[in-house]
Structure formats: structure tokens, C-alpha cells
Short mmCIF file of C-alpha atoms in Angstrom, two decimals:
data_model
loop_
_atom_site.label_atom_id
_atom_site.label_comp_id
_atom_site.label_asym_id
_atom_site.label_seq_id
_atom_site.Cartn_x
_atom_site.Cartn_y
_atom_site.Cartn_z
CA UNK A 1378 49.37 -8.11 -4.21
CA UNK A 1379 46.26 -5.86 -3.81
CA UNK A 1380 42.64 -7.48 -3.24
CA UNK A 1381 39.22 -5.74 -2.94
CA UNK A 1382 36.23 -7.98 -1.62
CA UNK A 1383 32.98 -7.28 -2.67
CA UNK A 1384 30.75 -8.97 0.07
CA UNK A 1385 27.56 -10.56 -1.27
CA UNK A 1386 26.35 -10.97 1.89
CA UNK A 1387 23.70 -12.99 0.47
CA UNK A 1388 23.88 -17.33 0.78
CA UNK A 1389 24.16 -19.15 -2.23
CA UNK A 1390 24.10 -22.82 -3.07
CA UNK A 1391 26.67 -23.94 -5.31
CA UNK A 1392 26.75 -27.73 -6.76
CA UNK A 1393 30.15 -29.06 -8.60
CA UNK A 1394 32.77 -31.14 -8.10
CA UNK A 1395 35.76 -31.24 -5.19
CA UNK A 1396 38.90 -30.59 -8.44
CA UNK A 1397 41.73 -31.01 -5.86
CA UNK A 1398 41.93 -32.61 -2.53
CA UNK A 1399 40.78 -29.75 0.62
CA UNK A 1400 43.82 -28.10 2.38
CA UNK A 1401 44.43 -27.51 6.25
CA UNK A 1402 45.00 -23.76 6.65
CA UNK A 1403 45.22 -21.94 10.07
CA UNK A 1404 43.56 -18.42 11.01
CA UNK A 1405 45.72 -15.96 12.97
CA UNK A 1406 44.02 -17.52 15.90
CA UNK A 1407 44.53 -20.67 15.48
CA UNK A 1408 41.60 -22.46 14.31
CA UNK A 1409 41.58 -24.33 11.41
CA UNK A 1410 40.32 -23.65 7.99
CA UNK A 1411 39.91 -26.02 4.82
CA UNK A 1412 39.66 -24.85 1.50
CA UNK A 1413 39.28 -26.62 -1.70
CA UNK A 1414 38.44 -25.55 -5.77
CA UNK A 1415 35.28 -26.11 -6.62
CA UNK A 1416 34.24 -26.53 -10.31
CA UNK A 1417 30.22 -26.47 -11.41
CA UNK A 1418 29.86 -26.96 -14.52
CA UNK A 1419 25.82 -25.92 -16.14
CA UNK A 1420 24.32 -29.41 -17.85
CA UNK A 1421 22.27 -29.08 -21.06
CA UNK A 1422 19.85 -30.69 -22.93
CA UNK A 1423 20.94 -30.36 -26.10
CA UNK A 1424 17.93 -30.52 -28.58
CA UNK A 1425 19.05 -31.79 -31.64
CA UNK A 1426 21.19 -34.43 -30.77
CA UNK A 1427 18.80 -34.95 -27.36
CA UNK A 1428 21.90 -35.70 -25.03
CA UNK A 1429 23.06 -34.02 -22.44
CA UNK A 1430 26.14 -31.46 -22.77
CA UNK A 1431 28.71 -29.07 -21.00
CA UNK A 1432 27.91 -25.84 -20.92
CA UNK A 1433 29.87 -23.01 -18.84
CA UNK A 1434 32.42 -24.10 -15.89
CA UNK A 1435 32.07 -21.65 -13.10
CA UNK A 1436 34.97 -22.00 -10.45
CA UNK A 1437 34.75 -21.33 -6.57
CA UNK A 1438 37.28 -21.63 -3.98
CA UNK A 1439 35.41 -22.85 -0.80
CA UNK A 1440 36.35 -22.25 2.66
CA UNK A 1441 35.11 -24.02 5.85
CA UNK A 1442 35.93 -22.92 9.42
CA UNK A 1443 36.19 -24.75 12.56
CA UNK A 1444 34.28 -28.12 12.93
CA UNK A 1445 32.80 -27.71 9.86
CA UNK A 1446 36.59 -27.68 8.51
CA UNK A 1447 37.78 -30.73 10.34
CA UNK A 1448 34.98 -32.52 8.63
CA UNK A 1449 35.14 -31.66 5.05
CA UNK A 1450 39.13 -32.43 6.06
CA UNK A 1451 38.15 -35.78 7.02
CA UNK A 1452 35.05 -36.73 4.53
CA UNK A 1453 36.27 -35.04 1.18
CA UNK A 1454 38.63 -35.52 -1.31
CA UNK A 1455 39.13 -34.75 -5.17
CA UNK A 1456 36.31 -36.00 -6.95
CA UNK A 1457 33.56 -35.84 -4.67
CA UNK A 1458 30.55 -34.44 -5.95
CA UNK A 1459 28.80 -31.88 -3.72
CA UNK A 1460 26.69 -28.97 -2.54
CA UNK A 1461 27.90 -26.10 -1.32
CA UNK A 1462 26.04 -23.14 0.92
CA UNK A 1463 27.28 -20.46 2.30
CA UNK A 1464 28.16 -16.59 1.67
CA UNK A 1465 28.96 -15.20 -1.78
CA UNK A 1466 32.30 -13.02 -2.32
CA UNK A 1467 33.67 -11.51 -5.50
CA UNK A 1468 37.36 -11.01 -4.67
CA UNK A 1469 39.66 -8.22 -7.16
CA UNK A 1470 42.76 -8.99 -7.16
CA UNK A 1471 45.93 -7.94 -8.52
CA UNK A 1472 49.61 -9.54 -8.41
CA UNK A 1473 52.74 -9.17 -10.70
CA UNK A 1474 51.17 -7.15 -12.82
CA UNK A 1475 48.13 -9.50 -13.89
CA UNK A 1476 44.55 -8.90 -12.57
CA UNK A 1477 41.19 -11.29 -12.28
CA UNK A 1478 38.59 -11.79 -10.31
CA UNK A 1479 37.50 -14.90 -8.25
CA UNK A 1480 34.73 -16.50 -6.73
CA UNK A 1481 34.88 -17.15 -3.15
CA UNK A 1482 32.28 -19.51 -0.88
CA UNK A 1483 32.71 -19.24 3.07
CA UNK A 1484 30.84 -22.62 3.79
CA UNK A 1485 28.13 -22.92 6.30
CA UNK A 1486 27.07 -26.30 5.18
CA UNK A 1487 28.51 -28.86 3.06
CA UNK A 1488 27.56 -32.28 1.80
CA UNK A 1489 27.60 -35.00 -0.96
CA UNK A 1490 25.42 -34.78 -3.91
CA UNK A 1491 23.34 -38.14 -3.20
CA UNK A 1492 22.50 -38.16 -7.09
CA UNK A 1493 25.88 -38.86 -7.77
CA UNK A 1494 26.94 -41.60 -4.63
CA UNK A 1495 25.85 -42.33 -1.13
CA UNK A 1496 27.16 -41.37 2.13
CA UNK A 1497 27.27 -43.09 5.36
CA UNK A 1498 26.82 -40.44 8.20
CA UNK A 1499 28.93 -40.21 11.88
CA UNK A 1500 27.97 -37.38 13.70
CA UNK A 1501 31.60 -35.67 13.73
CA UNK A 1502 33.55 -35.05 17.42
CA UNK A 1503 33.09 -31.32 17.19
CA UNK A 1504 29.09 -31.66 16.66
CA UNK A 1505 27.37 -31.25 20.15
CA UNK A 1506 24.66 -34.22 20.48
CA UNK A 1507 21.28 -33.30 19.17
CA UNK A 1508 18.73 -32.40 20.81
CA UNK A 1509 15.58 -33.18 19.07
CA UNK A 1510 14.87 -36.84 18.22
CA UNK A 1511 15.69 -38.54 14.60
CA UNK A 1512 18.53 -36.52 14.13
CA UNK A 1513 21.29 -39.20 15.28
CA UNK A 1514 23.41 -41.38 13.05
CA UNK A 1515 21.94 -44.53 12.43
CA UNK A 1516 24.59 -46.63 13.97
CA UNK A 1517 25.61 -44.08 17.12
CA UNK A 1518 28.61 -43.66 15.71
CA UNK A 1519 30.75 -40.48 17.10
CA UNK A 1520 33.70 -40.68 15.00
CA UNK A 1521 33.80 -37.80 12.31
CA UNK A 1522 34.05 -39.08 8.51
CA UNK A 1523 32.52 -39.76 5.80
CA UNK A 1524 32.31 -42.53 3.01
CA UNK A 1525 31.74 -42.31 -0.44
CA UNK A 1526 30.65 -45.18 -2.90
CA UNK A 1527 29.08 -44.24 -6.00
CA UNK A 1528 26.82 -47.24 -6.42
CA UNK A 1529 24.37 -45.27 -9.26
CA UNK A 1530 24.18 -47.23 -12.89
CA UNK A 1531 23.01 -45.51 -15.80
CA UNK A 1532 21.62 -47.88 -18.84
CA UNK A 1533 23.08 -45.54 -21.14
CA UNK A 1534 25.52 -42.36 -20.36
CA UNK A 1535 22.67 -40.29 -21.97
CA UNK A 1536 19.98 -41.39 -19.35
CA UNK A 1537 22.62 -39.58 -17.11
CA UNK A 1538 20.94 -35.70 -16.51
CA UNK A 1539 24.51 -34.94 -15.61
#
């Protein structure tokens, strides 16, 4: 299999939803990587009908590093709706004769979408203590996670802008 990465080098933000549960990986050296598939799919208002529809699906694969790994490990799973940032990489690839291109995110941050659920924050193990004021979990927690309970209720489905 050959590859060719064209580095971005520029942060995007990328908003979709977790399509399979995030993976433990290893680097050569031993720290620990997750990676998940990230769909975002563009939202429409259509005119005529004046709902909302599908447009385009454009598919990532994410990858976190280090603590930031061991917390998407521990707070996300298949589902989740969320926002992505980090750099932007267009990998070429080619294997067994077939060729395509994909979409690559090397997190720097990553939460929930709060329009879509709420979150109940721990400040993870591998997250030194802050050091500015107001920045602590609400309950002092220190273990890492994260729960999700999607507590939103629409009237109608097309009150929904997503």
C-alpha cells in the first residue's frame, strides 16, 4: 500500500456524528492513540417543502493522542454527536489495485455538541489542575469520563435545524 499526505497544516472544525465506537491504537512509542469515523453530514433548508434535509455526507477519520486519547476512549462512543478541531490532512492512498482519498483530523480538542445532549464534566486524570479560577468541574470530581443524555424535545421533527 502506497500513501501520500498532503498536510493542511491549517485547523479546522469539523461537527458530525461518532459512526463507530473510538479504537485504542498504540504509537511506536508507546502512547496511546484513539481514532474513530466521523460522519458530518451539511443540513438544508429546503424551500419548498420548508423542512430541513440531508445534503452531502463528508467523512473524517479522527485521531487523538495522549490524554486527549484516553478521554475520548473513556467519554465517546457511536452516536455521540460532536465537534471536532484539529489539523486538516488529505491522505492518497493506494492498495490492491484500488485508489481514494481520505480525510484525516489529528484532534486537538474534542467535545459534545450541547445542541444535541448535555454533558456532565470531570476534569480527566491526565489534565494537570488549572490554574486560573472557574475552570474546575463543578463537583471536584478527578475521575476522567463523560456522560451523555440527550434530554432536547422538539414539538415537531421539523422545528429540529438538524
Amino acid at each position: 500500500m502506497t500513501e501520500e499526505v498532503t498536510d493542511m497544516s491549517e485547523h479546522i472544525t469539523v461537527i458530525g456524528t461518532v459512526v463507530g465506537d473510538p479504537e485504542r491504537r498504540q504509537t511506536a512509542g508507546g502512547h496511546t492513540v484513539a481514532r474513530f469515523r466521523l460522519a458530518s453530514t451539511e443540513r438544508r433548508r429546503d424551500e419548498a417543502s420548508g423542512g430541513w434535509v440531508d445534503g452531502h455526507t463528508n467523512w473524517f477519520t479522527v485521531s487523538a493522542y495522549r490524554g486527549l486519547a484516553e478521554n475520548v476512549l473513556q467519554s465517546l462512543g457511536k452516536g455521540h454527536r460532536v465537534i471536532v478541531v484539529g489539523a486538516f490532512r488529505l491522505r492518497q492512498w493506494e492498495s490492491a489495485g484500488k485508489q481514494g482519498t481520505s480525510a484525516e483530523v489529528e484532534a486537538s480538542a474534542v467535545g459534545h455538541d450541547l445542541l444535541w445532549a448535555t454533558t456532565e464534566y470531570r476534569r480527566g486524570e491526565s489534565v494537570p489542575p488549572a490554574s486560573s479560577a472557574g475552570t474546575g468541574s463543578r463537583d471536584g470530581a478527578d475521575s476522567p469520563a463523560s456522560t451523555v443524555r440527550d434530554d432536547r424535545v422538539y414539538a415537531d421533527a421539523a422545528d429540529s435545524p438538524f
